[in-house]
PDB file of C-alpha atoms in Angstrom:
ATOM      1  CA  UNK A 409      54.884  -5.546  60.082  1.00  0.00           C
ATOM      2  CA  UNK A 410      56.352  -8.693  59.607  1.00  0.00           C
ATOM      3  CA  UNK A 411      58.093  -8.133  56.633  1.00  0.00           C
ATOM      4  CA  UNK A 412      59.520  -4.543  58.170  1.00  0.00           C
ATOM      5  CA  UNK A 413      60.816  -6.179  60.936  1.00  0.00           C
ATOM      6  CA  UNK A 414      62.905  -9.175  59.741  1.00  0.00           C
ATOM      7  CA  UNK A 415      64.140  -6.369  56.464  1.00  0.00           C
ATOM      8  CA  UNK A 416      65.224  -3.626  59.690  1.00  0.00           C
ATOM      9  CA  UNK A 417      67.437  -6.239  60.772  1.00  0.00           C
ATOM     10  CA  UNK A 418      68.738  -8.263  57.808  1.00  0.00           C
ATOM     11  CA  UNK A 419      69.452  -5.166  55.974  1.00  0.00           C
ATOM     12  CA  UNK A 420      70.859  -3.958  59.358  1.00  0.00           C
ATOM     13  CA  UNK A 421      69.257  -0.565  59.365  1.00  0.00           C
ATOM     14  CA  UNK A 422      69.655   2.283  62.434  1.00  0.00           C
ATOM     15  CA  UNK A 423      69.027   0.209  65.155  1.00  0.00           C
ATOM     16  CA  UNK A 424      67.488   2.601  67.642  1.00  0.00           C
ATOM     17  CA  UNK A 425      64.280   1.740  68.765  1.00  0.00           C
ATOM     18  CA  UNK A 426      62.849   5.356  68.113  1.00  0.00           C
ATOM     19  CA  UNK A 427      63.828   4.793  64.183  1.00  0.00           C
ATOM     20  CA  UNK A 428      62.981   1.272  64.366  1.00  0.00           C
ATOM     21  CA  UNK A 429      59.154   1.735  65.009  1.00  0.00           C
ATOM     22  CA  UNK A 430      58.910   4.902  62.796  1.00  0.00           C
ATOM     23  CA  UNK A 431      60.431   2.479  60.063  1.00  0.00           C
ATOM     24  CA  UNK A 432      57.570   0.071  60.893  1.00  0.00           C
ATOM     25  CA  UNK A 433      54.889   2.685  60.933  1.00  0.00           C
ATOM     26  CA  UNK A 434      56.296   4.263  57.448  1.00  0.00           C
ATOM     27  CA  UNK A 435      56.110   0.773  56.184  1.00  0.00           C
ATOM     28  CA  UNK A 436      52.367   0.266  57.116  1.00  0.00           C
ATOM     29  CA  UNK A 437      51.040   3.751  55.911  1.00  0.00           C
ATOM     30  CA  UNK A 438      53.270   3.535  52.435  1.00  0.00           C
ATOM     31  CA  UNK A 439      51.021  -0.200  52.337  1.00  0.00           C
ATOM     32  CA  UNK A 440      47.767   1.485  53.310  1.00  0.00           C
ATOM     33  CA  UNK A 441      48.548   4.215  50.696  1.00  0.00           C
ATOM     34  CA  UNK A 442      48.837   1.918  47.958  1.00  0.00           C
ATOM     35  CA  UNK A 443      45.679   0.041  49.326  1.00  0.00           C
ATOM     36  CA  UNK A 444      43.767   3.650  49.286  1.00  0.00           C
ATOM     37  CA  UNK A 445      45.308   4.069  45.711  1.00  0.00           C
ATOM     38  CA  UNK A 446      44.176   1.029  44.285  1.00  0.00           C
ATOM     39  CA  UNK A 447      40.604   1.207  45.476  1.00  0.00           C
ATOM     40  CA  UNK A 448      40.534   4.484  44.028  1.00  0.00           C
ATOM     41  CA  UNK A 449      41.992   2.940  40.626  1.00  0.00           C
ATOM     42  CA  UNK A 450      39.435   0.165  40.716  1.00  0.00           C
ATOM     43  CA  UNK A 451      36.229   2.663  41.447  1.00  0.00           C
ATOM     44  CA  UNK A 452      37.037   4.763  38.771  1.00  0.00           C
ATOM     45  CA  UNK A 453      37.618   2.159  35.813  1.00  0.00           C
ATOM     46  CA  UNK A 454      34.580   0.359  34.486  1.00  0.00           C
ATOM     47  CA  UNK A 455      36.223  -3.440  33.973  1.00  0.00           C
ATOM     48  CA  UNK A 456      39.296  -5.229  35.857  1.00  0.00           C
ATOM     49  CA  UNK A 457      40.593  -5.328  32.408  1.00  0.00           C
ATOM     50  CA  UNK A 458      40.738  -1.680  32.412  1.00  0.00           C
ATOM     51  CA  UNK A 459      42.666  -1.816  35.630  1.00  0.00           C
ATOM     52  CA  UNK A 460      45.020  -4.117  34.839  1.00  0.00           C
ATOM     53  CA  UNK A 461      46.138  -1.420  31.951  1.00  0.00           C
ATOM     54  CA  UNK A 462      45.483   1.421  34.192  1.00  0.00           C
ATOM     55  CA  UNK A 463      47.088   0.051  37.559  1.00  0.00           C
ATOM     56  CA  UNK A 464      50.775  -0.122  36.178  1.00  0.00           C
ATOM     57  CA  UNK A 465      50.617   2.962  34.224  1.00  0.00           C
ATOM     58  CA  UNK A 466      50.012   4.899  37.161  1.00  0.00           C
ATOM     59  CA  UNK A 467      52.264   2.861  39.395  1.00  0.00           C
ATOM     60  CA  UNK A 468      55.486   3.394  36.501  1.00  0.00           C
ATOM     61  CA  UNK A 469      54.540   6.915  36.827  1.00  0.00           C
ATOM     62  CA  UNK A 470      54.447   7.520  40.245  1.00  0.00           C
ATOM     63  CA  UNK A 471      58.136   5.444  40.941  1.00  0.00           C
ATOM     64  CA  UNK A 472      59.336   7.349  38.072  1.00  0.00           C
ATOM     65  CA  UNK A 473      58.687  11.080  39.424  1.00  0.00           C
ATOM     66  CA  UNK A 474      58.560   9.515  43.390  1.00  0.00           C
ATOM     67  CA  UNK A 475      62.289  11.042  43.609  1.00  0.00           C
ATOM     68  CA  UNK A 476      64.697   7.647  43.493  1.00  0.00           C
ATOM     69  CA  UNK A 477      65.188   7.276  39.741  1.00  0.00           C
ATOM     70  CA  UNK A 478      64.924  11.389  39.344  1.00  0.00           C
ATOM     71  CA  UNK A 479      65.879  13.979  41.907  1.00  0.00           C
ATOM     72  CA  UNK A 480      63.118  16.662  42.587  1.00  0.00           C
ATOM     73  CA  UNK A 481      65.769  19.469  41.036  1.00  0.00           C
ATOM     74  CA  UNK A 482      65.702  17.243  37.649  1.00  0.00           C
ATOM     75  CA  UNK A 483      61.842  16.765  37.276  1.00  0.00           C
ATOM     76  CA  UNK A 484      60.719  18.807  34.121  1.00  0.00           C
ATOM     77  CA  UNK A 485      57.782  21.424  35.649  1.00  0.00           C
ATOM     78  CA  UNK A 486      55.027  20.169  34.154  1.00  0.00           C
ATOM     79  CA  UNK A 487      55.765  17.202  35.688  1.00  0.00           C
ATOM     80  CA  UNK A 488      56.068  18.056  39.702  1.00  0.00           C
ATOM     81  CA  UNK A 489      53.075  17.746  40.068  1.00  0.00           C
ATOM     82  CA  UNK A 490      52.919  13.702  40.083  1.00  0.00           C
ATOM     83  CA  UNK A 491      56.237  14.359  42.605  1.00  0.00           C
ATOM     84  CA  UNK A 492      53.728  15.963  44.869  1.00  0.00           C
ATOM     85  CA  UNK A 493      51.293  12.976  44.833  1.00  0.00           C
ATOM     86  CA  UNK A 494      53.601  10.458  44.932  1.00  0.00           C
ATOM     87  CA  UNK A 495      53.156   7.858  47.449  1.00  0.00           C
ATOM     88  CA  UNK A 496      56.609   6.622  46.455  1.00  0.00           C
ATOM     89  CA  UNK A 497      57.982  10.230  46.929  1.00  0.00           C
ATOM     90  CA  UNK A 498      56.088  10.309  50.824  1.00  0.00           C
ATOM     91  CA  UNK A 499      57.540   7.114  51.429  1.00  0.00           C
ATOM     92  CA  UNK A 500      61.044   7.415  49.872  1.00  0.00           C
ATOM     93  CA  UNK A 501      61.971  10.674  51.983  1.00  0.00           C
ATOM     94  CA  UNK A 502      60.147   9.265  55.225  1.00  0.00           C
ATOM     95  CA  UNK A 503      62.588   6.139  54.965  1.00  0.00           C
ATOM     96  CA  UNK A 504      65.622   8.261  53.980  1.00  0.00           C
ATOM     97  CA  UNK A 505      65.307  10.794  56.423  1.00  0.00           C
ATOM     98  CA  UNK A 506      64.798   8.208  59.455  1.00  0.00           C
ATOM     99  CA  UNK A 507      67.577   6.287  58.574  1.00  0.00           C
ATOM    100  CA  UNK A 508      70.232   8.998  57.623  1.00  0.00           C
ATOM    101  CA  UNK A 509      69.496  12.236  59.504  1.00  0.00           C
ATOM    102  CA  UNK A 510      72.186  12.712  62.488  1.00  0.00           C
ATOM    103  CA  UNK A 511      73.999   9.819  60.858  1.00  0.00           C
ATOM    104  CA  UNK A 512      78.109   9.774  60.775  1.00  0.00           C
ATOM    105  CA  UNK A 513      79.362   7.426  58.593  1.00  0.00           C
ATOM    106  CA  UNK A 514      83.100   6.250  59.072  1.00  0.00           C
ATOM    107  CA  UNK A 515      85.621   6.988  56.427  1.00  0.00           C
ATOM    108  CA  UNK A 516      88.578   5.888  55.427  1.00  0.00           C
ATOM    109  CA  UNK A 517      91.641   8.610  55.009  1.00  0.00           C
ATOM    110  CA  UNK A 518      91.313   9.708  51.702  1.00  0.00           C
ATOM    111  CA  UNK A 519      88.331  12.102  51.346  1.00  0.00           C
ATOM    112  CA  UNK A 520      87.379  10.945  47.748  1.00  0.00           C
ATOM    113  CA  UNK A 521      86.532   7.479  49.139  1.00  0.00           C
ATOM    114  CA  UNK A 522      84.020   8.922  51.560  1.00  0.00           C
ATOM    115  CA  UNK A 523      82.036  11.668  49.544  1.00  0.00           C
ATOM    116  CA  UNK A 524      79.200  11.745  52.148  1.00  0.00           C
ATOM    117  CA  UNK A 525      80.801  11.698  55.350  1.00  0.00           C
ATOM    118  CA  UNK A 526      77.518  11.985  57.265  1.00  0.00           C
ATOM    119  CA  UNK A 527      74.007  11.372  57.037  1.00  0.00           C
ATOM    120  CA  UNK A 528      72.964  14.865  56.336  1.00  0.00           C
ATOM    121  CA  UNK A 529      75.160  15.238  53.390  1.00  0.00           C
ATOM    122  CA  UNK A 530      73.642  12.348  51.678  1.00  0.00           C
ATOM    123  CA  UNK A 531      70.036  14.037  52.335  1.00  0.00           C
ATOM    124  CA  UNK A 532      71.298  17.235  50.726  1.00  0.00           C
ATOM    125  CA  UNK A 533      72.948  15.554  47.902  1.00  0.00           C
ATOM    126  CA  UNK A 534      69.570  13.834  46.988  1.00  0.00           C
ATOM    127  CA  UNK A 535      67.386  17.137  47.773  1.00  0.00           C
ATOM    128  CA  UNK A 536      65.631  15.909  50.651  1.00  0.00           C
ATOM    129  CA  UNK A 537      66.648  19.022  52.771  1.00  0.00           C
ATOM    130  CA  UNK A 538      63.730  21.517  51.845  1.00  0.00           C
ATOM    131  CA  UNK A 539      61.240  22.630  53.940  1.00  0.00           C
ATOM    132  CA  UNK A 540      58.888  19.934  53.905  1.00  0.00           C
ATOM    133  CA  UNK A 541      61.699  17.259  54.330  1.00  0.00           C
ATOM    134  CA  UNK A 542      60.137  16.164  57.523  1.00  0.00           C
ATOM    135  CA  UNK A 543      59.589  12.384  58.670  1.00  0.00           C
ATOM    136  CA  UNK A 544      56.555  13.597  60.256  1.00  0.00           C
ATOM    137  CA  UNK A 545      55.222  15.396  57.516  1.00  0.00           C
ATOM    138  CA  UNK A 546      55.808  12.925  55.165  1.00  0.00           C
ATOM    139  CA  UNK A 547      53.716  10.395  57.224  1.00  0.00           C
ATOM    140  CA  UNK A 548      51.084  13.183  57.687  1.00  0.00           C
ATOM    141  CA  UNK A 549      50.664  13.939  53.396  1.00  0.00           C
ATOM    142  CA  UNK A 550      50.215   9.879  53.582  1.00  0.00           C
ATOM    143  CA  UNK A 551      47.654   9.528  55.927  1.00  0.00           C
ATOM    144  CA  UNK A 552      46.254  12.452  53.432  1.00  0.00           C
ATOM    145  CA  UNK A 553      46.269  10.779  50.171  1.00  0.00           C
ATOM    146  CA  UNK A 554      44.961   7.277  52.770  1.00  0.00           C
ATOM    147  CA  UNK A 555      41.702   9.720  53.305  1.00  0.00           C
ATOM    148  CA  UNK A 556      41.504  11.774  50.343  1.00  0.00           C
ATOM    149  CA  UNK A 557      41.840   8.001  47.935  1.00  0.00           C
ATOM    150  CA  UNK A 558      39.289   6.449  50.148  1.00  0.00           C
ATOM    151  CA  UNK A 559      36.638   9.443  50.160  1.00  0.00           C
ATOM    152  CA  UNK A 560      36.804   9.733  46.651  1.00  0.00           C
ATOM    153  CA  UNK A 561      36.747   5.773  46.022  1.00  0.00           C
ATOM    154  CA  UNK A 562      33.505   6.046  48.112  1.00  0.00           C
ATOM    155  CA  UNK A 563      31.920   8.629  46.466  1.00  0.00           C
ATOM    156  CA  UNK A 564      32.438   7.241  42.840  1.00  0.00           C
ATOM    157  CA  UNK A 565      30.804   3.795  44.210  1.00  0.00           C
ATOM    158  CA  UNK A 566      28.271   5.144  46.116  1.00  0.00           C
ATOM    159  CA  UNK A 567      26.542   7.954  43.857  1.00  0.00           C
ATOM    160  CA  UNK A 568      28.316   7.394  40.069  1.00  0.00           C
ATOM    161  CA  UNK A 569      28.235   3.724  40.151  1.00  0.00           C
ATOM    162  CA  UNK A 570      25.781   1.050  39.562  1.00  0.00           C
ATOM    163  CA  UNK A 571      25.554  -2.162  40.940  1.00  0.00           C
ATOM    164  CA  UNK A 572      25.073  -5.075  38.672  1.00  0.00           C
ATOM    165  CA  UNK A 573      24.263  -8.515  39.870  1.00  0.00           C
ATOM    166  CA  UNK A 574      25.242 -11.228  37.642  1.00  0.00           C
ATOM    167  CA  UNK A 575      23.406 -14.406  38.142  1.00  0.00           C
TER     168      UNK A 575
END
């Protein structure tokens, strides 16, 4: 929360209020996503070892098809899938679309200087317009993969799992 705040303001993002708490709540739900996520990763392997290989595998892969370094239209599609359970790609499109829908930028005369003169032209231009481009939504598939991460986590310790006590 602390780290959102201070970032809203340095970076100088929207400065409503209504944006400036959904920013804060994005930022603690993309957090307790990749909390959920890891205890999943760390139920599931057998040594910390493991998950040291594991964890950034999975991470590189989920930045890679979360939708900043490809756009949805250029994932392969065998691949949209990991778009789909993406924390990055719930988080990325939450942020975007609070910041930048209803936005109007201010351009200079010359149109090629300015080639997204509002908010909802840069959200097109990155394919965040479909019909599940929601803020709302977004936080919702979050709070899914929060529930979904953790159940599973809990079942894999609880009936596939042995405890061993090292003395």
């Amino acid at each position: 929360i602390v780290m959102g705040t201070i970032a809203s303001w340095m970076v100088g993002l929207n400065p409503s209020a209504a944006r400036f708490f959904t920013f804060i709540l994005i930022v603690i739900m993309v957090a307790l996503t990749g909390q959920a996520l890891g205890n999943l990763v760390a139920a599931i392997v057998p040594s910390m070892a493991a998950a040291m290989a594991l964890g950034p595998v999975l991470i590189t892969l989920l930045m890679l098809f979360g939708g900043f370094y490809i756009k949805v239209s250029n994932i392969p599609p065998w691949f949209i899938w990991i778009y789909w359970i993406s924390m990055f790609h719930f988080g990325y499109e939450a942020f975007m679309l609070n910041e930048f829908k209803g936005l109007k930028f201010t351009c200079p005369p010359t149109p090629q200087a300015c080639p997204f003169p509002t908010g909802d032209d840069l959200i097109v231009s990155v394919g965040m317009d479909q019909r599940l481009s929601n803020v709302w939504i977004n936080i919702g598939f979050m709070g899914c993969v929060i529930v979904v991460c953790r159940i599973l986590a809990y079942i894999i310790l609880r009936f596939l799992r042995k405890l061993k006590f090292v003395c």
